[in-house]
């Protein structure tokens, strides 16, 4: 029932194949849009995953840096309190006395209470006097030394974190330093102090270079360190308008490498996380080592810089570069950038890549199946359509003569007669019957009779005009309706047909020929003032009977 309904709908369209094509195109577009939608959702999840992955590393690093910076600020505050109200104890007095006796030595170390404090390491007055950045002020040096002694107790308590090893130190402009990794008492102290005050982090804390007296990060290359590169966070120590020195912590790059590797790999994320300084120089990586060749070209770095410069601290974002997906995050506690690089290859091998591949394969499979079913259904519909056309033709036409059959002919003829009546046009009917057809059947057989019928129908079709319509209304009886044709004209047409039919011999089987003839009866609407087709046909049939009576092979148009 449902199938019939579909068939009826399809049959309304002139070309059902176009309907099938349209349906399949709609289904294809629909499935493609659905797959595309899935892909968009998947992409959103992928971006969120990349962001989360970098965010987790950035948060861990930020938390660790925050802890260290808090320590640094605590040490500065401790120094400030101590400078405001220095404590005078036997130990401090001894420290100051030792200093006064050692201050001219090239290097010195005050090792007062090594179980509880760190040693103070210093250089000579001469060394200090030779450097314009340094100043051993006689009025403040003793206060500073006793404050540094207090700091040495506190700094001794600072323990090295395993997650991100770093070194804390106080480098004084008065020619001494405290460090959480103390040296032995040897000439190395001079070189160490020199290096501390010669580094950019130190000079960058002068009042001219750091007027806002804020924490600054610097990235330096240290040939004497095994790891080479160091990043340093430094804050100045000022009291009563005097710049005393710098409190700083530095991280060997190796410790950052290890930290990034652990933080990134613990989460089992794909891709590589890199730490860049504020000039977009790579510092550390979660990979085994920093890439030998730069990861980004100059224009790509400029593109990253332009996006990042506008962003606030802690902000993050992402961008696509050739086949790589880049996620970046600004750290809250470091003036630099974390960048995660996810290559296409890593992406394909990862979870999202596998889902994308499955999604693509499913889409391809569904498209292939859709295509196959489109071919099959198109073929079926094409067969159904041609079958329907054949059935429709057979319902209206006589297969032997290819003229209208009786039912269809009566329908068409009645319609034509009504049209002629409405337009006041003449309308004529010719009734034709083959003469002595039974004898042909009897003599040559039924199939030869069929051949004669087909031949007579062809003669008939060739003889009448374009607007005339003919049909086979009985065994060997034919009828022709002639719109806009008078009785005289119709009689002429009938005569023409008669002559044509009778003019040629027809070759039948076994080489025998036969000349056939037909009799005609003609009637017209005007003479009876009647447009009813069935009555006009019976008048014509009556005249046909008369033609037979009068000797056959003739046209009769009168009663
Ligand atoms: N071969 C063939 N014969 C048919 C067909 N339809 C009807 N006939 C035959 O046509 C013959 C008609 O014969 P009749 O009605 O006696 O008329 P007739 O022999 O033509 O003689 P008149 O009409 O008096 O000239 C019959 O023998 C039918 O069997 C057909 O489709 N094929």
Coordinates of C-alpha atoms and ligand atoms in Angstrom, one line a residue:
X1 CA 0.0 0.0 0.0
X2 CA 2.8 2.3 1.0
X3 CA 4.7 1.2 -2.1
X4 CA 1.7 2.1 -4.3
X5 CA 1.5 5.5 -2.7
X6 CA 5.2 6.2 -3.5
X7 CA 4.6 4.9 -7.0
X8 CA 1.7 7.2 -7.5
X9 CA 3.8 10.2 -6.2
X10 CA 6.7 9.2 -8.4
X11 CA 4.4 8.7 -11.5
X12 CA 3.4 12.4 -11.1
X13 CA 6.8 13.4 -12.0
X14 CA 7.7 13.4 -15.7
X15 CA 11.2 11.9 -14.9
X16 CA 11.2 9.9 -11.7
X17 CA 14.9 9.4 -12.0
X18 CA 15.4 13.0 -11.3
X19 CA 13.3 12.5 -8.1
X20 CA 15.6 9.6 -7.1
X21 CA 18.7 11.7 -7.8
X22 CA 17.3 14.6 -5.8
X23 CA 16.5 12.3 -2.8
X24 CA 20.0 10.8 -2.8
X25 CA 21.6 14.2 -3.1
X26 CA 19.5 15.3 -0.1
X27 CA 20.6 12.2 1.9
X28 CA 24.2 12.7 0.9
X29 CA 24.2 16.3 1.9
X30 CA 22.4 15.4 5.2
X31 CA 24.9 12.7 6.1
X32 CA 27.8 14.9 5.1
X33 CA 26.5 17.8 7.2
X34 CA 26.1 15.4 10.1
X35 CA 29.6 14.1 9.7
X36 CA 30.9 17.7 9.4
X37 CA 29.0 18.6 12.6
X38 CA 30.6 15.6 14.4
X39 CA 34.0 16.8 13.1
X40 CA 33.4 20.3 14.4
X41 CA 32.4 19.0 17.9
X42 CA 35.5 16.7 17.8
X43 CA 37.7 19.7 16.8
X44 CA 36.2 21.7 19.8
X45 CA 37.0 18.8 22.1
X46 CA 40.5 18.5 20.6
X47 CA 41.2 22.2 21.1
X48 CA 39.9 22.0 24.7
X49 CA 42.1 18.9 25.3
X50 CA 45.2 20.7 24.0
X51 CA 44.4 23.7 26.1
X52 CA 43.8 21.6 29.3
X53 CA 47.0 19.7 28.6
X54 CA 49.1 22.9 28.4
X55 CA 47.1 24.5 31.2
X56 CA 48.0 21.6 33.6
X57 CA 51.7 22.1 32.9
X58 CA 51.4 25.9 33.1
X59 CA 49.6 25.7 36.5
X60 CA 52.2 23.3 37.9
X61 CA 55.0 25.5 36.8
X62 CA 53.3 28.7 38.0
X63 CA 52.5 27.2 41.4
X64 CA 56.2 26.1 41.8
X65 CA 57.4 29.6 40.7
X66 CA 54.9 31.3 43.0
X67 CA 56.2 29.3 45.9
X68 CA 59.8 30.3 45.1
X69 CA 59.0 33.9 44.5
X70 CA 57.1 34.0 47.8
X71 CA 60.3 32.8 49.5
X72 CA 62.3 35.5 47.7
X73 CA 59.9 38.2 48.9
X74 CA 60.0 36.7 52.4
X75 CA 63.8 36.9 52.4
X76 CA 63.6 40.5 51.3
X77 CA 61.2 41.4 54.1
X78 CA 63.4 39.6 56.6
X79 CA 66.4 41.7 55.4
X80 CA 64.3 44.9 55.6
X81 CA 63.2 44.1 59.2
X82 CA 66.7 43.3 60.1
X83 CA 68.0 46.6 58.6
X84 CA 65.3 48.5 60.5
X85 CA 66.2 47.1 63.8
X86 CA 69.4 45.0 63.8
X87 CA 70.0 42.6 66.6
X88 CA 73.2 42.9 68.4
X89 CA 74.4 39.6 69.8
X90 CA 77.8 38.1 70.6
X91 CA 77.7 36.3 67.2
X92 CA 77.0 39.5 65.3
X93 CA 79.7 41.4 67.1
X94 CA 82.1 38.6 66.3
X95 CA 81.0 38.7 62.7
X96 CA 81.6 42.3 62.4
X97 CA 85.0 42.0 64.1
X98 CA 86.0 39.2 61.7
X99 CA 84.8 41.2 58.8
X100 CA 86.9 44.3 59.8
X101 CA 90.0 42.1 60.1
X102 CA 89.3 40.2 56.7
X103 CA 87.9 43.0 54.5
X104 CA 91.1 43.8 52.8
X105 CA 91.8 40.1 51.9
X106 CA 91.2 39.2 48.2
X107 CA 88.5 36.8 49.4
X108 CA 87.1 35.8 52.8
X109 CA 84.4 33.7 54.3
X110 CA 82.6 34.2 57.7
X111 CA 81.7 30.7 59.0
X112 CA 80.1 31.5 62.3
X113 CA 77.5 28.8 63.0
X114 CA 77.7 26.4 60.1
X115 CA 75.2 24.0 61.7
X116 CA 72.5 26.6 61.6
X117 CA 73.5 29.3 59.1
X118 CA 75.1 29.7 55.7
X119 CA 78.6 31.2 55.3
X120 CA 79.0 34.8 54.2
X121 CA 81.5 35.1 51.2
X122 CA 83.2 38.3 50.4
X123 CA 85.9 40.1 48.4
X124 CA 88.3 42.9 49.2
X125 CA 87.7 46.6 49.6
X126 CA 89.9 47.1 46.6
X127 CA 87.7 44.8 44.4
X128 CA 84.6 46.9 45.5
X129 CA 86.3 50.2 44.9
X130 CA 87.2 49.2 41.4
X131 CA 83.6 48.6 40.3
X132 CA 81.3 51.6 39.8
X133 CA 78.2 49.5 40.5
X134 CA 79.6 48.4 44.0
X135 CA 79.8 50.5 47.2
X136 CA 81.0 49.4 50.6
X137 CA 79.4 52.2 52.6
X138 CA 81.1 52.6 56.0
X139 CA 77.9 53.8 57.7
X140 CA 75.7 50.9 56.6
X141 CA 78.1 48.0 56.1
X142 CA 77.9 46.8 59.7
X143 CA 74.1 46.9 59.8
X144 CA 73.9 45.1 56.5
X145 CA 76.3 42.4 57.6
X146 CA 74.4 41.7 60.8
X147 CA 71.1 41.7 58.8
X148 CA 72.7 39.3 56.3
X149 CA 73.8 37.1 59.2
X150 CA 70.1 36.9 60.3
X151 CA 69.2 36.1 56.7
X152 CA 71.8 33.4 56.6
X153 CA 70.0 31.6 59.4
X154 CA 66.7 31.8 57.6
X155 CA 68.1 30.9 54.2
X156 CA 69.7 27.8 55.7
X157 CA 66.2 26.6 56.4
X158 CA 65.2 26.8 52.8
X159 CA 65.2 23.3 51.4
X160 CA 65.7 22.3 47.8
X161 CA 62.5 21.2 46.2
X162 CA 62.9 18.0 44.2
X163 CA 60.4 19.1 41.6
X164 CA 62.2 22.3 40.5
X165 CA 65.7 22.7 41.9
X166 CA 66.8 26.2 42.2
X167 CA 69.5 28.3 43.9
X168 CA 68.7 31.3 46.2
X169 CA 71.2 34.0 46.8
X170 CA 71.8 37.5 48.1
X171 CA 74.4 39.5 46.2
X172 CA 75.4 42.7 48.1
X173 CA 76.8 45.8 46.5
X174 CA 79.1 45.9 49.6
X175 CA 81.2 43.1 48.2
X176 CA 79.8 39.9 49.8
X177 CA 77.1 37.3 49.0
X178 CA 75.1 34.5 50.6
X179 CA 74.0 31.5 48.6
X180 CA 71.9 28.4 49.3
X181 CA 74.7 26.5 47.5
X182 CA 77.8 27.8 49.4
X183 CA 81.3 27.6 48.0
X184 CA 84.4 26.5 50.0
X185 CA 86.7 29.2 51.3
X186 CA 89.0 29.5 48.4
X187 CA 89.8 31.9 45.5
X188 CA 86.7 30.6 43.8
X189 CA 84.8 33.1 45.9
X190 CA 86.2 36.0 43.9
X191 CA 85.1 34.5 40.6
X192 CA 81.7 33.6 42.0
X193 CA 81.1 37.1 43.3
X194 CA 82.4 38.7 40.1
X195 CA 80.0 36.6 38.1
X196 CA 77.1 37.4 40.4
X197 CA 77.5 41.2 40.0
X198 CA 78.5 41.0 36.4
X199 CA 75.3 39.3 35.2
X200 CA 72.5 41.3 33.6
X201 CA 70.1 40.4 36.4
X202 CA 72.2 42.5 38.8
X203 CA 72.7 45.6 36.8
X204 CA 69.0 45.4 35.7
X205 CA 68.1 46.0 39.4
X206 CA 69.8 49.4 39.7
X207 CA 67.4 52.3 40.4
X208 CA 67.9 53.6 36.9
X209 CA 67.2 50.3 35.2
X210 CA 64.4 49.2 37.5
X211 CA 62.7 52.4 38.7
X212 CA 59.5 50.5 39.8
X213 CA 61.7 48.2 42.0
X214 CA 59.8 45.1 40.8
X215 CA 60.7 41.5 40.2
X216 CA 62.5 40.9 36.9
X217 CA 63.3 37.7 35.0
X218 CA 66.5 37.4 33.0
X219 CA 67.7 34.6 30.8
X220 CA 71.5 34.3 30.6
X221 CA 74.0 32.0 29.2
X222 CA 76.6 30.8 31.7
X223 CA 79.5 29.0 30.1
X224 CA 80.7 27.8 33.5
X225 CA 77.5 26.0 34.3
X226 CA 77.2 22.4 32.9
X227 CA 73.7 23.2 31.7
X228 CA 74.9 26.5 30.1
X229 CA 71.7 28.5 30.4
X230 CA 70.1 29.9 33.5
X231 CA 66.9 31.9 34.1
X232 CA 66.9 34.2 37.1
X233 CA 64.2 36.0 39.1
X234 CA 65.6 39.0 41.0
X235 CA 64.3 41.8 43.2
X236 CA 66.3 44.7 44.6
X237 CA 66.8 45.4 48.3
X238 CA 66.5 49.1 49.1
X239 CA 66.4 50.7 52.5
X240 CA 66.5 54.4 53.4
X241 CA 67.1 55.4 49.8
X242 CA 70.1 53.1 49.4
X243 CA 70.3 50.2 47.0
X244 CA 71.9 47.4 49.1
X245 CA 71.9 44.6 46.7
X246 CA 69.8 41.9 44.9
X247 CA 68.0 38.9 46.2
X248 CA 67.6 36.3 43.4
X249 CA 66.9 32.8 42.6
X250 CA 68.0 31.0 39.5
X251 CA 67.1 27.8 37.8
X252 CA 69.5 25.8 35.8
X253 CA 67.9 24.9 32.5
X254 CA 68.3 21.2 33.2
X255 CA 66.0 21.5 36.2
X256 CA 63.3 23.2 34.0
X257 CA 63.8 20.5 31.3
X258 CA 63.2 17.8 33.9
X259 CA 60.3 19.6 35.4
X260 CA 58.6 20.1 32.0
X261 CA 59.2 16.5 31.0
X262 CA 57.7 15.1 34.3
X263 CA 54.8 17.6 34.3
X264 CA 53.9 16.8 30.6
X265 CA 54.5 13.1 30.6
X266 CA 52.7 12.5 33.9
X267 CA 49.6 13.6 32.1
X268 CA 50.4 11.2 29.2
X269 CA 49.8 14.0 26.6
X270 CA 51.0 13.9 23.1
X271 CA 53.1 16.7 21.6
X272 CA 56.0 18.8 23.0
X273 CA 55.8 21.6 25.6
X274 CA 58.5 24.3 25.3
X275 CA 59.3 27.2 27.6
X276 CA 60.2 30.5 25.8
X277 CA 61.6 33.7 27.3
X278 CA 60.0 37.1 26.6
X279 CA 62.1 37.5 23.4
X280 CA 60.8 34.1 22.2
X281 CA 64.1 32.3 22.7
X282 CA 63.5 28.6 23.6
X283 CA 64.7 27.8 27.1
X284 CA 63.5 24.4 28.0
X285 CA 61.4 21.5 26.6
X286 CA 59.5 18.5 27.7
X287 CA 61.3 16.6 24.8
X288 CA 64.7 14.9 25.3
X289 CA 66.5 18.1 24.2
X290 CA 65.8 21.4 22.6
X291 CA 65.3 21.1 18.8
X292 CA 68.5 21.5 16.8
X293 CA 66.8 23.7 14.3
X294 CA 64.4 26.4 15.2
X295 CA 60.8 25.2 15.4
X296 CA 59.4 28.4 13.9
X297 CA 60.5 30.6 11.1
X298 CA 60.8 34.4 11.7
X299 CA 57.4 35.2 10.3
X300 CA 55.8 32.5 12.4
X301 CA 57.5 33.8 15.5
X302 CA 56.3 37.3 14.6
X303 CA 52.8 35.9 14.3
X304 CA 53.0 34.2 17.7
X305 CA 54.5 37.4 19.2
X306 CA 51.7 39.6 17.8
X307 CA 49.0 37.3 19.3
X308 CA 50.8 36.9 22.6
X309 CA 51.8 40.6 23.1
X310 CA 48.2 41.7 23.3
X311 CA 47.2 39.0 25.8
X312 CA 47.2 39.4 29.6
X313 CA 49.2 37.3 32.1
X314 CA 47.8 33.8 32.4
X315 CA 46.0 34.1 29.1
X316 CA 46.2 31.3 26.6
X317 CA 45.2 30.6 23.0
X318 CA 45.9 28.5 20.0
X319 CA 46.8 28.9 16.3
X320 CA 47.5 26.6 13.4
X321 CA 50.9 26.7 11.7
X322 CA 51.3 24.6 8.5
X323 CA 50.4 21.1 9.7
X324 CA 51.0 21.8 13.4
X325 CA 48.6 22.9 16.1
X326 CA 50.1 25.4 18.5
X327 CA 48.7 26.1 22.0
X328 CA 50.3 28.9 24.0
X329 CA 49.9 30.1 27.6
X330 CA 51.4 33.1 29.4
X331 CA 52.6 32.3 32.8
X332 CA 51.5 34.4 35.8
X333 CA 54.9 34.2 37.5
X334 CA 57.4 34.2 34.7
X335 CA 57.8 36.8 32.0
X336 CA 57.8 34.2 29.2
X337 CA 55.6 31.8 27.4
X338 CA 54.7 28.1 27.4
X339 CA 54.1 26.7 23.9
X340 CA 52.8 23.3 23.1
X341 CA 53.5 22.0 19.6
X342 CA 51.3 19.1 18.4
X343 CA 52.2 17.8 15.0
X344 CA 49.8 16.2 12.5
X345 CA 51.6 12.9 12.9
X346 CA 51.2 12.9 16.7
X347 CA 47.6 14.0 16.2
X348 CA 46.8 11.1 13.9
X349 CA 48.4 8.6 16.3
X350 CA 46.6 10.1 19.3
X351 CA 43.1 9.5 20.6
X352 CA 41.4 12.3 18.6
X353 CA 43.3 11.3 15.5
X354 CA 42.0 7.7 15.7
X355 CA 38.4 9.0 16.3
X356 CA 38.8 11.3 13.3
X357 CA 40.1 8.4 11.1
X358 CA 37.1 6.2 12.2
X359 CA 34.7 9.1 11.5
X360 CA 36.2 9.6 8.0
X361 CA 36.1 5.9 7.2
X362 CA 32.4 5.7 8.4
X363 CA 31.6 8.7 6.2
X364 CA 33.3 7.1 3.2
X365 CA 31.6 3.8 3.8
X366 CA 28.1 5.4 4.1
X367 CA 28.8 7.4 1.0
X368 CA 29.9 4.3 -0.9
X369 CA 26.8 2.4 0.3
X370 CA 24.6 5.4 -0.7
X371 CA 26.2 5.4 -4.1
X372 CA 25.7 1.7 -4.6
X373 CA 22.0 1.9 -3.5
X374 CA 21.6 5.0 -5.7
X375 CA 22.8 3.0 -8.7
X376 CA 20.5 0.0 -7.9
X377 CA 17.4 2.1 -7.1
X378 CA 17.9 4.3 -10.2
X379 CA 18.0 1.1 -12.3
X380 CA 14.9 -0.2 -10.6
X381 CA 13.0 3.0 -11.1
X382 CA 14.1 3.2 -14.7
X383 CA 12.7 -0.3 -15.3
X384 CA 9.5 0.5 -13.4
X385 CA 9.0 3.7 -15.4
X386 CA 9.4 2.0 -18.8
X387 CA 7.1 -0.8 -17.7
X388 CA 4.6 1.7 -16.6
X389 CA 4.8 3.5 -20.0
X390 CA 4.4 0.2 -21.8
X391 CA 1.4 -0.8 -19.7
X392 CA -0.2 2.7 -20.2
X393 CA 0.4 2.4 -24.0
X394 CA -1.1 -1.1 -24.1
X395 CA -4.1 0.1 -22.2
X396 CA -4.9 2.6 -24.9
X397 CA -3.5 1.2 -28.1
X398 CA -4.0 -1.9 -30.2
X399 CA -0.6 -3.7 -30.5
X400 CA -1.3 -5.1 -33.9
X401 CA -2.3 -1.9 -35.8
X402 CA -0.7 0.6 -33.3
X403 CA -3.9 2.6 -33.5
X404 CA -6.1 3.6 -30.6
X405 CA -8.1 0.6 -29.2
X406 CA -11.9 0.8 -29.0
X407 CA -12.1 2.2 -25.5
X408 CA -9.5 4.9 -25.8
X409 CA -10.7 5.8 -29.3
X410 CA -14.3 6.4 -28.1
X411 CA -13.0 8.6 -25.3
X412 CA -10.8 10.7 -27.6
X413 CA -13.4 10.9 -30.4
X414 CA -16.2 12.0 -27.9
X415 CA -13.9 14.8 -26.6
X416 CA -13.1 16.0 -30.1
X417 CA -16.8 16.1 -31.1
X418 CA -17.6 18.2 -28.0
X419 CA -14.8 20.6 -28.8
X420 CA -16.0 21.0 -32.4
X421 CA -19.5 21.5 -31.1
X422 CA -18.3 24.2 -28.7
X423 CA -16.5 26.0 -31.5
X424 CA -19.3 25.5 -34.0
X425 CA -17.0 23.6 -36.4
X426 CA -18.0 20.7 -38.7
X427 CA -17.2 17.2 -37.5
X428 CA -17.2 14.0 -39.6
X429 CA -16.8 10.3 -39.0
X430 CA -15.6 7.6 -41.4
X431 CA -16.4 4.0 -40.6
X432 CA -14.2 1.5 -42.5
X433 CA -14.5 -2.3 -42.9
X434 CA -12.1 -4.6 -44.9
X435 CA -14.0 -6.5 -47.6
X436 CA -14.3 -10.3 -47.4
X437 CA -11.6 -10.5 -44.8
X438 CA -12.9 -13.8 -43.5
X439 CA -11.8 -15.4 -46.8
X440 CA -8.2 -14.1 -46.4
X441 CA -8.1 -15.7 -43.0
X442 CA -9.5 -18.8 -44.3
X443 CA -7.3 -19.0 -47.3
X444 CA -3.9 -17.8 -46.0
X445 CA -4.3 -18.3 -42.2
X446 CA -4.8 -16.1 -39.2
X447 CA -1.3 -14.7 -39.2
X448 CA -1.6 -13.5 -42.8
X449 CA -4.9 -11.9 -41.8
X450 CA -3.0 -10.1 -39.1
X451 CA -0.5 -8.9 -41.6
X452 CA -3.3 -7.5 -43.8
X453 CA -4.9 -5.7 -40.8
X454 CA -1.5 -4.1 -39.9
X455 CA -1.0 -3.1 -43.6
X456 CA -4.5 -1.6 -43.9
X457 CA -3.9 0.4 -40.6
X458 CA -0.6 1.7 -42.0
X459 CA -2.4 2.8 -45.2
X460 CA -5.0 4.5 -43.1
X461 CA -2.5 6.4 -40.9
X462 CA -0.6 7.6 -44.0
X463 CA -3.8 8.9 -45.6
X464 CA -5.4 11.1 -43.0
X465 CA -4.4 14.5 -41.7
X466 CA -2.6 15.5 -38.6
X467 CA -5.7 16.5 -36.6
X468 CA -7.7 13.4 -37.6
X469 CA -7.7 10.4 -35.2
X470 CA -8.2 6.7 -36.1
X471 CA -8.9 3.7 -34.0
X472 CA -9.6 0.0 -34.4
X473 CA -13.1 -0.4 -33.2
X474 CA -13.8 -4.1 -34.1
X475 CA -12.0 -7.1 -35.6
X476 CA -11.4 -5.7 -39.1
X477 CA -13.4 -2.5 -38.5
X478 CA -11.7 1.0 -38.2
X479 CA -13.1 4.4 -37.5
X480 CA -11.7 7.8 -38.2
X481 CA -12.9 11.1 -36.7
X482 CA -12.2 14.3 -38.6
X483 CA -12.6 17.6 -36.7
X484 CA -13.3 20.8 -38.6
X485 CA -14.2 18.6 -41.7
X486 CA -17.4 18.7 -43.7
X487 CA -19.1 15.6 -45.1
X488 CA -17.8 16.3 -48.6
X489 CA -14.2 16.7 -47.4
X490 CA -14.5 13.6 -45.2
X491 CA -15.9 11.6 -48.2
X492 CA -12.8 12.7 -50.2
X493 CA -10.5 11.5 -47.4
X494 CA -12.4 8.2 -47.3
X495 CA -12.1 7.9 -51.1
X496 CA -8.4 8.6 -50.9
X497 CA -7.9 5.8 -48.3
X498 CA -10.0 3.4 -50.3
X499 CA -7.8 4.0 -53.4
X500 CA -4.6 3.6 -51.4
X501 CA -5.7 0.4 -49.8
X502 CA -6.8 -1.1 -53.1
X503 CA -3.9 0.2 -55.2
X504 CA -1.2 -2.3 -54.2
X505 CA -0.9 -6.0 -54.0
X506 CA 0.2 -7.2 -50.6
X507 CA 2.8 -10.0 -50.4
X508 CA 1.7 -12.8 -48.0
X509 CA 3.6 -16.0 -47.1
X510 CA 4.6 -18.6 -49.6
X511 CA 5.1 -15.9 -52.2
X512 CA 1.3 -15.3 -52.8
X513 CA 0.0 -11.8 -53.1
X514 CA -3.4 -10.4 -52.4
X515 CA -5.1 -7.2 -53.4
X516 CA -7.4 -6.0 -50.6
X517 CA -10.3 -3.6 -50.6
X518 CA -12.4 -1.8 -48.0
X519 CA -15.9 -0.3 -47.8
X520 CA -16.6 3.1 -46.1
X521 CA -19.5 4.8 -44.5
X522 CA -19.3 8.6 -43.9
X523 CA -21.5 10.8 -41.6
X524 CA -21.2 14.3 -40.4
X525 CA -22.6 16.4 -37.5
X526 CA -23.9 19.2 -39.7
X527 CA -26.3 17.0 -41.7
X528 CA -27.9 15.5 -38.6
X529 CA -27.4 18.6 -36.4
X530 CA -26.0 16.1 -33.9
X531 CA -22.5 16.0 -32.3
X532 CA -23.0 12.9 -30.3
X533 CA -20.1 10.7 -31.5
X534 CA -21.7 7.3 -30.8
X535 CA -24.8 8.3 -32.9
X536 CA -22.6 9.7 -35.7
X537 CA -20.6 6.5 -35.7
X538 CA -23.8 4.4 -36.0
X539 CA -25.0 6.5 -38.9
X540 CA -21.6 6.0 -40.6
X541 CA -21.8 2.3 -39.8
X542 CA -25.3 2.2 -41.4
X543 CA -23.9 3.8 -44.6
X544 CA -20.9 1.3 -44.5
X545 CA -23.5 -1.5 -44.5
X546 CA -25.1 0.2 -47.5
X547 CA -21.7 0.3 -49.3
X548 CA -21.3 -3.4 -48.7
X549 CA -24.7 -4.0 -50.0
X550 CA -23.9 -1.9 -53.1
X551 CA -21.0 -4.2 -54.0
X552 CA -18.1 -3.3 -51.5
X553 CA -14.9 -1.3 -52.3
X554 CA -16.8 2.0 -52.2
X555 CA -17.6 5.0 -50.1
X556 CA -21.2 5.8 -49.1
X557 CA -22.2 9.1 -47.5
X558 CA -26.0 9.0 -47.9
X559 CA -28.7 6.8 -46.5
Ligands
LIG1 N1 -6.6 -12.5 -38.6 C1 -7.5 -11.9 -37.9 N2 -8.8 -12.0 -38.1 C2 -9.7 -11.4 -37.4 C3 -9.3 -10.5 -36.3 N3 -10.5 -10.0 -35.8 C4 -11.5 -10.5 -36.5 N4 -11.0 -11.3 -37.5 C5 -11.8 -12.1 -38.4 O1 -12.4 -11.2 -39.4 C6 -13.5 -11.9 -40.0 C7 -14.6 -10.9 -40.2 O2 -15.5 -11.6 -41.1 P1 -16.9 -11.1 -41.4 O3 -17.5 -10.3 -40.3 O4 -17.7 -12.3 -41.8 O5 -16.8 -10.2 -42.7 P2 -16.0 -10.3 -44.0 O6 -15.4 -11.6 -44.2 O7 -14.9 -9.2 -44.0 O8 -17.0 -9.9 -45.0 P3 -17.7 -8.5 -45.2 O9 -17.5 -7.7 -44.0 O10 -19.1 -8.8 -45.5 O11 -17.0 -8.0 -46.4 C8 -13.8 -13.0 -39.0 O12 -13.4 -14.3 -39.7 C9 -12.9 -12.8 -37.8 O13 -12.5 -14.1 -37.3 C10 -7.9 -10.4 -36.1 O14 -7.5 -9.7 -35.1 N5 -7.1 -11.1 -36.8

